[in-house]
mmCIF file with all atom_site columns, C-alpha atoms in Angstrom:
data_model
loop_
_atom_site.group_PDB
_atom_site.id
_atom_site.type_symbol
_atom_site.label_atom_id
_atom_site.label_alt_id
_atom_site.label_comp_id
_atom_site.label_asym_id
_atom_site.label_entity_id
_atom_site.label_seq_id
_atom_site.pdbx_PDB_ins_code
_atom_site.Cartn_x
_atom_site.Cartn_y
_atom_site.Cartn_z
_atom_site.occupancy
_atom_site.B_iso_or_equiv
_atom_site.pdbx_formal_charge
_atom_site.auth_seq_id
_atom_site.auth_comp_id
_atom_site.auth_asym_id
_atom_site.auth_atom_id
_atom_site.pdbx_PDB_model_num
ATOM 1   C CA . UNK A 1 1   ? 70.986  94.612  90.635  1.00 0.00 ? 402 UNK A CA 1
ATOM 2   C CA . UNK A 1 2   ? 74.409  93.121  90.281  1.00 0.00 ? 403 UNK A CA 1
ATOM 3   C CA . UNK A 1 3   ? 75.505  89.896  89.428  1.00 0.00 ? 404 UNK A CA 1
ATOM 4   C CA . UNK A 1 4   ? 78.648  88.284  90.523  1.00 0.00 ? 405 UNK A CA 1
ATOM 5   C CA . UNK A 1 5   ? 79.875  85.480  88.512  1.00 0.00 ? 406 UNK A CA 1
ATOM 6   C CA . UNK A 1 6   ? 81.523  83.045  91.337  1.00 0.00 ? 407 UNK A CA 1
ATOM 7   C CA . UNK A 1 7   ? 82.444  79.700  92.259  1.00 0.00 ? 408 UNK A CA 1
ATOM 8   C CA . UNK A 1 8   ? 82.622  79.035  95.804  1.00 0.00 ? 409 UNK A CA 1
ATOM 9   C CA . UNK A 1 9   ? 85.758  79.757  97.811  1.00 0.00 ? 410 UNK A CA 1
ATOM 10  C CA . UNK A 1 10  ? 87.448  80.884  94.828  1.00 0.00 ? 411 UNK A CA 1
ATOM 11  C CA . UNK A 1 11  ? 88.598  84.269  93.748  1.00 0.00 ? 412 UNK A CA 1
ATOM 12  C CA . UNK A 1 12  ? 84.984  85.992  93.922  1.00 0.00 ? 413 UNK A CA 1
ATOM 13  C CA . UNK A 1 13  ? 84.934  85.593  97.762  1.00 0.00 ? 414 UNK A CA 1
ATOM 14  C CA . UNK A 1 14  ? 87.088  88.888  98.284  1.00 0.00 ? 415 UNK A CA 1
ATOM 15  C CA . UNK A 1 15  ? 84.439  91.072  96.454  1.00 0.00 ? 416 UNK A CA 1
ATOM 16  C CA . UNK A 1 16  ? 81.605  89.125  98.020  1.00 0.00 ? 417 UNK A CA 1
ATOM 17  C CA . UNK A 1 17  ? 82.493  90.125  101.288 1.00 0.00 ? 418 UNK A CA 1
ATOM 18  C CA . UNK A 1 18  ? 82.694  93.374  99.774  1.00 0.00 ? 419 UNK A CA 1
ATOM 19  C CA . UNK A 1 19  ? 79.154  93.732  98.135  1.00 0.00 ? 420 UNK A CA 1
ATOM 20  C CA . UNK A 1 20  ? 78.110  92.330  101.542 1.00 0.00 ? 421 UNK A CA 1
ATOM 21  C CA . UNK A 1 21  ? 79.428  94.997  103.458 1.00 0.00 ? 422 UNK A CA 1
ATOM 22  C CA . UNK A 1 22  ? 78.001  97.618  101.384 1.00 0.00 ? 423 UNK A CA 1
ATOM 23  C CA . UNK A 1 23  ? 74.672  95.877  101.552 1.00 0.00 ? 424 UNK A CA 1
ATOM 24  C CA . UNK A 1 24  ? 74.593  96.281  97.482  1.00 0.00 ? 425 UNK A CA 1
ATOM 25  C CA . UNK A 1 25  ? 71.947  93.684  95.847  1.00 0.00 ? 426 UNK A CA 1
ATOM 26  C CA . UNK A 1 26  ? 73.042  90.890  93.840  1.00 0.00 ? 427 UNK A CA 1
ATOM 27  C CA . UNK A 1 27  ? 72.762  87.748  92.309  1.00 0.00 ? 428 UNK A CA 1
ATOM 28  C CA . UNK A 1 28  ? 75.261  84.797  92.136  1.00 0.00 ? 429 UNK A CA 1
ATOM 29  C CA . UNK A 1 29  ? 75.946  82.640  89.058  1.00 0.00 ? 430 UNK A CA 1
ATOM 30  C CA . UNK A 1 30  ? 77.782  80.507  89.277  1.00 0.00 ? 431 UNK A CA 1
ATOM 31  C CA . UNK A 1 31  ? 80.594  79.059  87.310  1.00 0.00 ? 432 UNK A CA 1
ATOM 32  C CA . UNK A 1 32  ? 81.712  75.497  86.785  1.00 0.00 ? 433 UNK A CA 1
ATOM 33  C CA . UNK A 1 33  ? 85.483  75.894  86.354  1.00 0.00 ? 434 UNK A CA 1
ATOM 34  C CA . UNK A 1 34  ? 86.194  72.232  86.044  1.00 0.00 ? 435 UNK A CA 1
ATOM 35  C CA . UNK A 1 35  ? 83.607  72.118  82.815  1.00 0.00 ? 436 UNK A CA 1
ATOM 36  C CA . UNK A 1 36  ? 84.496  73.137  79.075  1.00 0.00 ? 437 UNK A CA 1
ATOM 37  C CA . UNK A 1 37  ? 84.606  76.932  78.659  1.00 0.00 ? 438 UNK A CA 1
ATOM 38  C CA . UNK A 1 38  ? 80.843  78.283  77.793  1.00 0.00 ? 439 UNK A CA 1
ATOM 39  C CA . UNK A 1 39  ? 81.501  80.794  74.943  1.00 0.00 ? 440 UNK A CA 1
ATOM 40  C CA . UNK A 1 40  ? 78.997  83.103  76.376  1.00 0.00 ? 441 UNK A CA 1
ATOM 41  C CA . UNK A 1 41  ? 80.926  83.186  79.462  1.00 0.00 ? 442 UNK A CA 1
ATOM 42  C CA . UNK A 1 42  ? 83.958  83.879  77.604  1.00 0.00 ? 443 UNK A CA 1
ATOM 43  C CA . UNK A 1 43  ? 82.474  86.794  76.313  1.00 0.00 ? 444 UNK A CA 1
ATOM 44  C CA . UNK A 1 44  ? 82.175  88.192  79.657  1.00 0.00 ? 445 UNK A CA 1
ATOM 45  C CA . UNK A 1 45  ? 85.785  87.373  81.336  1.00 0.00 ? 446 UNK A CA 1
ATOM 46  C CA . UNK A 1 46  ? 88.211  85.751  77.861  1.00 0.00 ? 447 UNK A CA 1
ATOM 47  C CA . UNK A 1 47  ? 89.955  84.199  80.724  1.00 0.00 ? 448 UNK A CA 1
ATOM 48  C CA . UNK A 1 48  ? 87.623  82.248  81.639  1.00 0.00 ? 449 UNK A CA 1
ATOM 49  C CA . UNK A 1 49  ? 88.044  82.993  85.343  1.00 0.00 ? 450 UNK A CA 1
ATOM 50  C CA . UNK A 1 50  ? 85.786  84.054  88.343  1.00 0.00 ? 451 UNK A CA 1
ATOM 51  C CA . UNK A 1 51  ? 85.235  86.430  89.290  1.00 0.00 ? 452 UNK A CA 1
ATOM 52  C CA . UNK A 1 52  ? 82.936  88.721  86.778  1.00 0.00 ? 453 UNK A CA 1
ATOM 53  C CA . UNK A 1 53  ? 80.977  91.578  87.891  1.00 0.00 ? 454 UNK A CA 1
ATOM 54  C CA . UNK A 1 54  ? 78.112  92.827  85.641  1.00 0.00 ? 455 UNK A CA 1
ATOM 55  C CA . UNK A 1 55  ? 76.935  96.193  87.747  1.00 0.00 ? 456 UNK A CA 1
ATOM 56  C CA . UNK A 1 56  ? 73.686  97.159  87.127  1.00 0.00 ? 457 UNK A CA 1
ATOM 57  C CA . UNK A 1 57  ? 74.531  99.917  84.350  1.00 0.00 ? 458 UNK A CA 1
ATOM 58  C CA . UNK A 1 58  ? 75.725  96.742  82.630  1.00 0.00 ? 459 UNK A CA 1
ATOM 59  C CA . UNK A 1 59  ? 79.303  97.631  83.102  1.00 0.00 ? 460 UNK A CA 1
ATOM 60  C CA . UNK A 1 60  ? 81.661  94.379  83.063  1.00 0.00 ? 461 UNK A CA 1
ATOM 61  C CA . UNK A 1 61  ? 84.529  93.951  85.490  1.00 0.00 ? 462 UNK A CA 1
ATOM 62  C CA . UNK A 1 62  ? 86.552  91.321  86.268  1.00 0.00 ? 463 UNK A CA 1
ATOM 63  C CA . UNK A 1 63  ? 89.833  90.828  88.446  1.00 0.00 ? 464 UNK A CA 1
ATOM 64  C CA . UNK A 1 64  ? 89.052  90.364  92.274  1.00 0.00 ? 465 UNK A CA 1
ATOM 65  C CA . UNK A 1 65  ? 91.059  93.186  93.401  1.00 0.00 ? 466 UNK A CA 1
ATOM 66  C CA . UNK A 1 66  ? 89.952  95.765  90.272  1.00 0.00 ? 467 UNK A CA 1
ATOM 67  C CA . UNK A 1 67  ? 86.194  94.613  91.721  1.00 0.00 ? 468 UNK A CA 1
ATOM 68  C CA . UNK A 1 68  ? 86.718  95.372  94.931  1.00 0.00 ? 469 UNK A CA 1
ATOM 69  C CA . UNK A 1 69  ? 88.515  98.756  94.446  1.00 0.00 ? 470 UNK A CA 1
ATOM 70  C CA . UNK A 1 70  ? 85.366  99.170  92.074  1.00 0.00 ? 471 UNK A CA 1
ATOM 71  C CA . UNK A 1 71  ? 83.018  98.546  95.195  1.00 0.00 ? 472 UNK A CA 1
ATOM 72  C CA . UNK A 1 72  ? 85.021  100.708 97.471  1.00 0.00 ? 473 UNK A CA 1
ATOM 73  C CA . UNK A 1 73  ? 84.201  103.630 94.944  1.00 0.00 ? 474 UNK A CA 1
ATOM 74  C CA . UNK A 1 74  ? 80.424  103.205 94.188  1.00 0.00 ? 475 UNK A CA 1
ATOM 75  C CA . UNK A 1 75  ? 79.708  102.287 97.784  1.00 0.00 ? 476 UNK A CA 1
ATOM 76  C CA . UNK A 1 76  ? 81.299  104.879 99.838  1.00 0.00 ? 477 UNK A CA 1
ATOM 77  C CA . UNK A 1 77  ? 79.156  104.145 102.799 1.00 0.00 ? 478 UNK A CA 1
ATOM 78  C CA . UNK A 1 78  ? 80.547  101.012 103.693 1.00 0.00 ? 479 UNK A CA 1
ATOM 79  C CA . UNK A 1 79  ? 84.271  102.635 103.616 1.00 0.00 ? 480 UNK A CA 1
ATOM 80  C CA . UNK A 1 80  ? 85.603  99.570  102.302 1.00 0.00 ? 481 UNK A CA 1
ATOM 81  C CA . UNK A 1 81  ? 88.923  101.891 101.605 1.00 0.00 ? 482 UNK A CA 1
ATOM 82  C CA . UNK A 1 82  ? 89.921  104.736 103.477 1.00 0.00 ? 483 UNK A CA 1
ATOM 83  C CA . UNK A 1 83  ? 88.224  108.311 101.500 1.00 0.00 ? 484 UNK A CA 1
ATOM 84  C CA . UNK A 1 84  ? 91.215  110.526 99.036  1.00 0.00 ? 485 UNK A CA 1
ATOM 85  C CA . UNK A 1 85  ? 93.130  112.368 101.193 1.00 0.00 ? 486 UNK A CA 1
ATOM 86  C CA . UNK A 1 86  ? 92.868  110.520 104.176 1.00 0.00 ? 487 UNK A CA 1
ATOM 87  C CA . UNK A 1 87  ? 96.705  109.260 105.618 1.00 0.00 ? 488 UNK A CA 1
ATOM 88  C CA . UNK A 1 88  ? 95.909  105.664 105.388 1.00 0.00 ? 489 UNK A CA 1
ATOM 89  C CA . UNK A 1 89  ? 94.999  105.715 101.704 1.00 0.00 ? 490 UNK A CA 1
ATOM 90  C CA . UNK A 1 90  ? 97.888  105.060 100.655 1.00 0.00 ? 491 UNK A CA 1
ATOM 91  C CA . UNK A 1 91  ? 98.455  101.694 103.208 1.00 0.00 ? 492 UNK A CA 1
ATOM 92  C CA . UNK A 1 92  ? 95.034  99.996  102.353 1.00 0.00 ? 493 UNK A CA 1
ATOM 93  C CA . UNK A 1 93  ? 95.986  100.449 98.738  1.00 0.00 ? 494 UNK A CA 1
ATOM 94  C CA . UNK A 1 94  ? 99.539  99.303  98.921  1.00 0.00 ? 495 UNK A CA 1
ATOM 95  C CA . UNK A 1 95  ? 98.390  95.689  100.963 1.00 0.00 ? 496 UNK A CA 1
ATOM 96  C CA . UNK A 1 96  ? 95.910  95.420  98.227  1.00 0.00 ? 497 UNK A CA 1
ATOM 97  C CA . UNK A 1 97  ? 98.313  95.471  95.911  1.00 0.00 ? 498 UNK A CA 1
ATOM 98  C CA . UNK A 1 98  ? 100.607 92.953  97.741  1.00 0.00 ? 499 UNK A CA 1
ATOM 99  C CA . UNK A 1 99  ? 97.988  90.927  98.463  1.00 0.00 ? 500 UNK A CA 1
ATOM 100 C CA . UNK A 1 100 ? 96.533  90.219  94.464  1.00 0.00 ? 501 UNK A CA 1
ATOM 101 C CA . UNK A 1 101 ? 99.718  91.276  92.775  1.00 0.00 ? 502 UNK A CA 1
ATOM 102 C CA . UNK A 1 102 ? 102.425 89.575  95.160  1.00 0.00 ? 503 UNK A CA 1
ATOM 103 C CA . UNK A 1 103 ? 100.922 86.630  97.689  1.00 0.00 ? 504 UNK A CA 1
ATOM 104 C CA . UNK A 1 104 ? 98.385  85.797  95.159  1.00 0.00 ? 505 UNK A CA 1
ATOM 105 C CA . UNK A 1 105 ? 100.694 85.033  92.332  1.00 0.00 ? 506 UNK A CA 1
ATOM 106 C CA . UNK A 1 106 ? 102.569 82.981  94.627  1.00 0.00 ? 507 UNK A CA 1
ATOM 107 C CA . UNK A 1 107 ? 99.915  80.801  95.909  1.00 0.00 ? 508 UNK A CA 1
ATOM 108 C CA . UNK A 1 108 ? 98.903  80.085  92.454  1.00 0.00 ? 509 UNK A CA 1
ATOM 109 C CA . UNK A 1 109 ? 101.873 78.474  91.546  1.00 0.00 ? 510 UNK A CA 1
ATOM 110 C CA . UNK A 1 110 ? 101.725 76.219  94.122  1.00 0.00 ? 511 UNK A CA 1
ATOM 111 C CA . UNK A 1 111 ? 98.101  75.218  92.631  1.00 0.00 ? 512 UNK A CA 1
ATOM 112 C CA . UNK A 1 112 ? 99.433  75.251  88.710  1.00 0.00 ? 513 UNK A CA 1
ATOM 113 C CA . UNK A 1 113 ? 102.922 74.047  89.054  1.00 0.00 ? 514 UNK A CA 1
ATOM 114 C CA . UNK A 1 114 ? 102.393 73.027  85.348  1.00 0.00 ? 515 UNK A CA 1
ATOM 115 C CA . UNK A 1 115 ? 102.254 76.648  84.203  1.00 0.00 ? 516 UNK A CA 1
ATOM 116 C CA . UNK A 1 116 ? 105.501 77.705  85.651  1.00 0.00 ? 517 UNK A CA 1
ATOM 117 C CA . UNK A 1 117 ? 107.596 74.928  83.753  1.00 0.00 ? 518 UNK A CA 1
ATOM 118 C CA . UNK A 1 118 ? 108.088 73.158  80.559  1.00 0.00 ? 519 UNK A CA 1
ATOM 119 C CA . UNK A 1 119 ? 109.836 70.239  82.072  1.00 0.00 ? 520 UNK A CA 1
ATOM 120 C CA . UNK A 1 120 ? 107.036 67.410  82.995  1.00 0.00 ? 521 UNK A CA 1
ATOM 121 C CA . UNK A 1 121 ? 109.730 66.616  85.822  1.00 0.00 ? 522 UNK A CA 1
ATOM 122 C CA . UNK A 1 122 ? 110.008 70.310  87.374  1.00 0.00 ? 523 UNK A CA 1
ATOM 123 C CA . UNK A 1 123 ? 106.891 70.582  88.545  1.00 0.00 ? 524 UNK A CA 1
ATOM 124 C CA . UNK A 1 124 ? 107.366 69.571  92.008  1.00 0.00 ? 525 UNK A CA 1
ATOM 125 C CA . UNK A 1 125 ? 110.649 71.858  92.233  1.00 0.00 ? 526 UNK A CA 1
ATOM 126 C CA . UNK A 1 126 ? 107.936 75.164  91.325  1.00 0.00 ? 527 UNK A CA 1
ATOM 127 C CA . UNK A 1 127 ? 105.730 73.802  94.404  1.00 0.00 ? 528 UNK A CA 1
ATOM 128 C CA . UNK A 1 128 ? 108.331 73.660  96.773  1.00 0.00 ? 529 UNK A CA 1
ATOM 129 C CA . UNK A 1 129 ? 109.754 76.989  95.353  1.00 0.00 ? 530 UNK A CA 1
ATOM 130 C CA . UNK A 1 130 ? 105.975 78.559  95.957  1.00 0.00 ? 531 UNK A CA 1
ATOM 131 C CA . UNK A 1 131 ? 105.488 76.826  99.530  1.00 0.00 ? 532 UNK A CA 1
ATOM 132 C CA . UNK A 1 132 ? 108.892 78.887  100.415 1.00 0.00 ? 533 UNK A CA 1
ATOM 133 C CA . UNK A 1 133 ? 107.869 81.838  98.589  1.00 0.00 ? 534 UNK A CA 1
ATOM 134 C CA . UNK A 1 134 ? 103.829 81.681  100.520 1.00 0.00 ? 535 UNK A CA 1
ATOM 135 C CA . UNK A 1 135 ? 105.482 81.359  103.679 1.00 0.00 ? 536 UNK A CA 1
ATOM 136 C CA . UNK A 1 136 ? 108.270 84.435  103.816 1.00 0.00 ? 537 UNK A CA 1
ATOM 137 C CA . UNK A 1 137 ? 105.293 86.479  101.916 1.00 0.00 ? 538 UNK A CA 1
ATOM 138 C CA . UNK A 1 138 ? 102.428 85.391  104.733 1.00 0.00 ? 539 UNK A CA 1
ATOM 139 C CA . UNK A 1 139 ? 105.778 86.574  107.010 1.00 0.00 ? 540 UNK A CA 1
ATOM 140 C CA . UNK A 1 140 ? 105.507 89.715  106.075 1.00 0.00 ? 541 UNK A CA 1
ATOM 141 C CA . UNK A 1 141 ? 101.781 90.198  106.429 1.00 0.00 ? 542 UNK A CA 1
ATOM 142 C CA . UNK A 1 142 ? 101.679 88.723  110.247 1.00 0.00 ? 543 UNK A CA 1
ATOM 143 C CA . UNK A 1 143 ? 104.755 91.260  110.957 1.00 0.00 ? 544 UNK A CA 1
ATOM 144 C CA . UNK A 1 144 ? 102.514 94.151  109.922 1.00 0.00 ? 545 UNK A CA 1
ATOM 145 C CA . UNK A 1 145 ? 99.639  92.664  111.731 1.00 0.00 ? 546 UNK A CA 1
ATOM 146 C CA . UNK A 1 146 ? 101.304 92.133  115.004 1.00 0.00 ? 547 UNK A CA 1
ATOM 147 C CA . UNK A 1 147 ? 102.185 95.571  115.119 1.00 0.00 ? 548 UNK A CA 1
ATOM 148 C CA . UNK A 1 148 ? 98.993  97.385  113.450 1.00 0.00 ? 549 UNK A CA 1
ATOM 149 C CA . UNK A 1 149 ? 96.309  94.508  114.159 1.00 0.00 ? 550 UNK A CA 1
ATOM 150 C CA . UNK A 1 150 ? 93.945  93.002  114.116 1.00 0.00 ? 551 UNK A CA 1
ATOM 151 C CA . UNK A 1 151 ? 93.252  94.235  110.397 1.00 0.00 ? 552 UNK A CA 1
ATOM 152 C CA . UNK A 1 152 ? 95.632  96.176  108.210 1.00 0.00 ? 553 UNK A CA 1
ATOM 153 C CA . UNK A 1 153 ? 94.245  99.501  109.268 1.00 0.00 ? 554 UNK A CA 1
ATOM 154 C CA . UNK A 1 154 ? 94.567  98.514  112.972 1.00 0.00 ? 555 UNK A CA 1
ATOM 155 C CA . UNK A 1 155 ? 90.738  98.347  113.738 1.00 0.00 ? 556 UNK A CA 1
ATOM 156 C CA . UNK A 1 156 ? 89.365  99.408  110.999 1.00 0.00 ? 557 UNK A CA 1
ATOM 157 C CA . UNK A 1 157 ? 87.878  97.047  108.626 1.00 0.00 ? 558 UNK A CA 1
ATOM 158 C CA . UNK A 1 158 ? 88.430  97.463  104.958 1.00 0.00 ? 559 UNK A CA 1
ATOM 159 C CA . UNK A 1 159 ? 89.349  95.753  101.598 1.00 0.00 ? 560 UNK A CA 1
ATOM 160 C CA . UNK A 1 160 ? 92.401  94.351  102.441 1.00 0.00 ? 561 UNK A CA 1
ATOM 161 C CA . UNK A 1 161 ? 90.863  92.674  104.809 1.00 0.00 ? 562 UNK A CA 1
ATOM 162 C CA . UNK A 1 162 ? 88.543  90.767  102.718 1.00 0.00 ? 563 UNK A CA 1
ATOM 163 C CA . UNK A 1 163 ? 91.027  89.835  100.428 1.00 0.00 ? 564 UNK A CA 1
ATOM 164 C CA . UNK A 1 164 ? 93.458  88.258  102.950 1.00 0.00 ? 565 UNK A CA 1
ATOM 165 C CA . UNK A 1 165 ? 90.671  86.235  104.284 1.00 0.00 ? 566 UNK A CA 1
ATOM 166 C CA . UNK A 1 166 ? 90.109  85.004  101.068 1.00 0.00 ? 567 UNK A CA 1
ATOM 167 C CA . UNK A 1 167 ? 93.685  83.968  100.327 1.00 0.00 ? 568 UNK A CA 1
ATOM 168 C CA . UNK A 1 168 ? 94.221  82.544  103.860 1.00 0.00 ? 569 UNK A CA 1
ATOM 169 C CA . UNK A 1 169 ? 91.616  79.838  102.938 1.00 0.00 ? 570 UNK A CA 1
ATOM 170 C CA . UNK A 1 170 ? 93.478  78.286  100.232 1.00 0.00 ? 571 UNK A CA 1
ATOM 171 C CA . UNK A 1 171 ? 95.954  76.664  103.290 1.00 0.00 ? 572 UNK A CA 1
ATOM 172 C CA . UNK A 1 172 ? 97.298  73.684  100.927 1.00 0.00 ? 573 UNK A CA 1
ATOM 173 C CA . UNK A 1 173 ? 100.239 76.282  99.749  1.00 0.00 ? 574 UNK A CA 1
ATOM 174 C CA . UNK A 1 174 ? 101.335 76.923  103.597 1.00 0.00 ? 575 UNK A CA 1
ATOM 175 C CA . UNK A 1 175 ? 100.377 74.131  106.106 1.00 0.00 ? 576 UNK A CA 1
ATOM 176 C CA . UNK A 1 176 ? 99.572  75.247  109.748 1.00 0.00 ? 577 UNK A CA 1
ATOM 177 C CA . UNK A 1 177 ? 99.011  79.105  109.023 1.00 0.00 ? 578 UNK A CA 1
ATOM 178 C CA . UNK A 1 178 ? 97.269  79.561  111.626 1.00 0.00 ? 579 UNK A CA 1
ATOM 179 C CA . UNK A 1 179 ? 99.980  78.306  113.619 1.00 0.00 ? 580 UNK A CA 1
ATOM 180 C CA . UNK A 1 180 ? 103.099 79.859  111.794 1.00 0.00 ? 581 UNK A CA 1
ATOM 181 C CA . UNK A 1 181 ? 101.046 83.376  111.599 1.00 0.00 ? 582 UNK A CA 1
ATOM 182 C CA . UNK A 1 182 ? 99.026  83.770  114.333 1.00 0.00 ? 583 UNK A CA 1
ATOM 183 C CA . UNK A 1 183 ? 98.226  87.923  113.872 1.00 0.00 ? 584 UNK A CA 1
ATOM 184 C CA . UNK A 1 184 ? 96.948  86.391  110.085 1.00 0.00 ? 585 UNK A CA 1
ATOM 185 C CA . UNK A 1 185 ? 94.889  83.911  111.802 1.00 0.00 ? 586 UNK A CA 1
ATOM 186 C CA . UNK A 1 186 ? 93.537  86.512  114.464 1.00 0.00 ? 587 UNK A CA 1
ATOM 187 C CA . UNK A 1 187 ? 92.652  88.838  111.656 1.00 0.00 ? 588 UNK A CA 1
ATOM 188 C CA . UNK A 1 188 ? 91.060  86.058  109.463 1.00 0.00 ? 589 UNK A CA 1
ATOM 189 C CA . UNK A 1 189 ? 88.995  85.638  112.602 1.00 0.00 ? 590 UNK A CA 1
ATOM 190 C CA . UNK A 1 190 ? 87.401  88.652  112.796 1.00 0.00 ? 591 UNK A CA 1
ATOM 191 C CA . UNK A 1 191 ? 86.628  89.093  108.953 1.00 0.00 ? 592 UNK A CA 1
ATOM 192 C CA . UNK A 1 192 ? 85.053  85.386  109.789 1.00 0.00 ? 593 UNK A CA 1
ATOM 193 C CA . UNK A 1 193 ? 82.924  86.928  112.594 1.00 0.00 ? 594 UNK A CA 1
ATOM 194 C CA . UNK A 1 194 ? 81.529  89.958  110.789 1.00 0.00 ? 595 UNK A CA 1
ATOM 195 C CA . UNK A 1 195 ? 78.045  89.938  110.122 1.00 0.00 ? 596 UNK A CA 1
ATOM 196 C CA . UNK A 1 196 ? 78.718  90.292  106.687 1.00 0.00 ? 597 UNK A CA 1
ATOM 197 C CA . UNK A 1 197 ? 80.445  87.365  106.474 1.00 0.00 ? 598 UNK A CA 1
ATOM 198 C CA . UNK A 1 198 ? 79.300  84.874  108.401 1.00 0.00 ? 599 UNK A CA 1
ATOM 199 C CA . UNK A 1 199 ? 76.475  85.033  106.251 1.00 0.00 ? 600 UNK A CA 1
ATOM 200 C CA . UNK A 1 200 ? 78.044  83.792  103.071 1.00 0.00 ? 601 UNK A CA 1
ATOM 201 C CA . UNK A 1 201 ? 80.774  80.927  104.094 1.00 0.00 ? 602 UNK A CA 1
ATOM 202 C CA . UNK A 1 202 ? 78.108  78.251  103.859 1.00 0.00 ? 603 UNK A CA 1
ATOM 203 C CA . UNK A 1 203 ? 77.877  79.062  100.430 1.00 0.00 ? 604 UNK A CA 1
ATOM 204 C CA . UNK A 1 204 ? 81.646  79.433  100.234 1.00 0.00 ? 605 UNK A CA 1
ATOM 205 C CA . UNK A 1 205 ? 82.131  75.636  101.737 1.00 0.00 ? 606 UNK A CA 1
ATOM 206 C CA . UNK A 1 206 ? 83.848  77.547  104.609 1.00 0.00 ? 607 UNK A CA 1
ATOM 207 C CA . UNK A 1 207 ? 82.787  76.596  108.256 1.00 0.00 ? 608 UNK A CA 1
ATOM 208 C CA . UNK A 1 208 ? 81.522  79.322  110.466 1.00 0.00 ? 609 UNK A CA 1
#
């Protein structure tokens, strides 16, 4: 069995949509990320972030997108990326990107101004710099949804997907998303209504 070491609505969510999808068996632990670092945990992830996945050959991964694209391989079944060779490869894998390597970053700053400045005083000049930065970036991803929609791959569920949902939840860094972006607030709505998912926002704090 697997075991996903989580914190609710937090990073992990993307590749626990995922490992519900494929309909792989696992176990949460979860992580108290407002408590002193537990060496053993540290030994798992050194950063001391979720999420962690231990698969069941005892291989450790961490990094929410390097899970998922880890998921996407092993379970092939629940084509949570488009198979090699196939012409929209190369899109799933380029929004991923954009999504954990771009957006992500972005939204972060918003939540640890403190880590972007060494001026006590600056901080609130790195949140409005990441609010501006969250909104031209979730820009981009409604363009490409209102003319591919309703997920990246037009109807066709996959990774991406997931991953948006997950960073669409954290709405403190752009007020009224759904509002602003309404192609990334139809497409969180139908990751929302998946089978898969509605299962698991309970335990994610998330309303269904």
């Amino acid at each position: 069995m697997y075991t996903l070491y989580w914190a609710p609505n937090s990073a992990a969510l993307a590749p626990q949509i995922c490992l519900e999808e494929a309909g792989r068996p696992y176990e949460l632990v979860a992580v108290d990320l407002a408590a002193a670092r537990d060496p053993d945990y540290l030994k798992l992830n050194p950063g001391g972030k979720v999420p962690t996945l231990v698969t069941d050959d005892k291989q450790i991964v961490t990094e929410s997108a390097a899970i998922c694209l880890l998921l996407a391989d092993r379970c092939k079944h629940a084509a949570l990326l488009p198979p090699s060779g196939d012409p929209e490869l190369g899109s799933a894998l380029q929004w991923l990107v954009f999504l954990t390597n771009t957006l992500q970053p972005a939204i972060l700053r918003f939540y640890y101004p403190e880590r972007h400045t060494t001026d006590p005083s600056g901080t609130q000049a790195v949140i409005d710099s990441a609010m501006n930065d969250v909104a031209t970036l979730w820009g981009r991803v409604d363009r490409h949804l209102a003319a591919h929609g309703p997920y990246f791959l037009g109807e066709r569920f996959s990774a991406p997907d997931a991953f948006a949902f997950m960073l669409s939840n954290w709405q403190q860094s752009c007020p009224g998303i759904a509002d602003r972006f309404p192609d990334v607030a139809r497409c969180a709505a139908a990751v929302r209504a998946r089978p898969a998912v509605r299962g698991i926002l309970a335990v994610n704090e998330l309303t269904a």
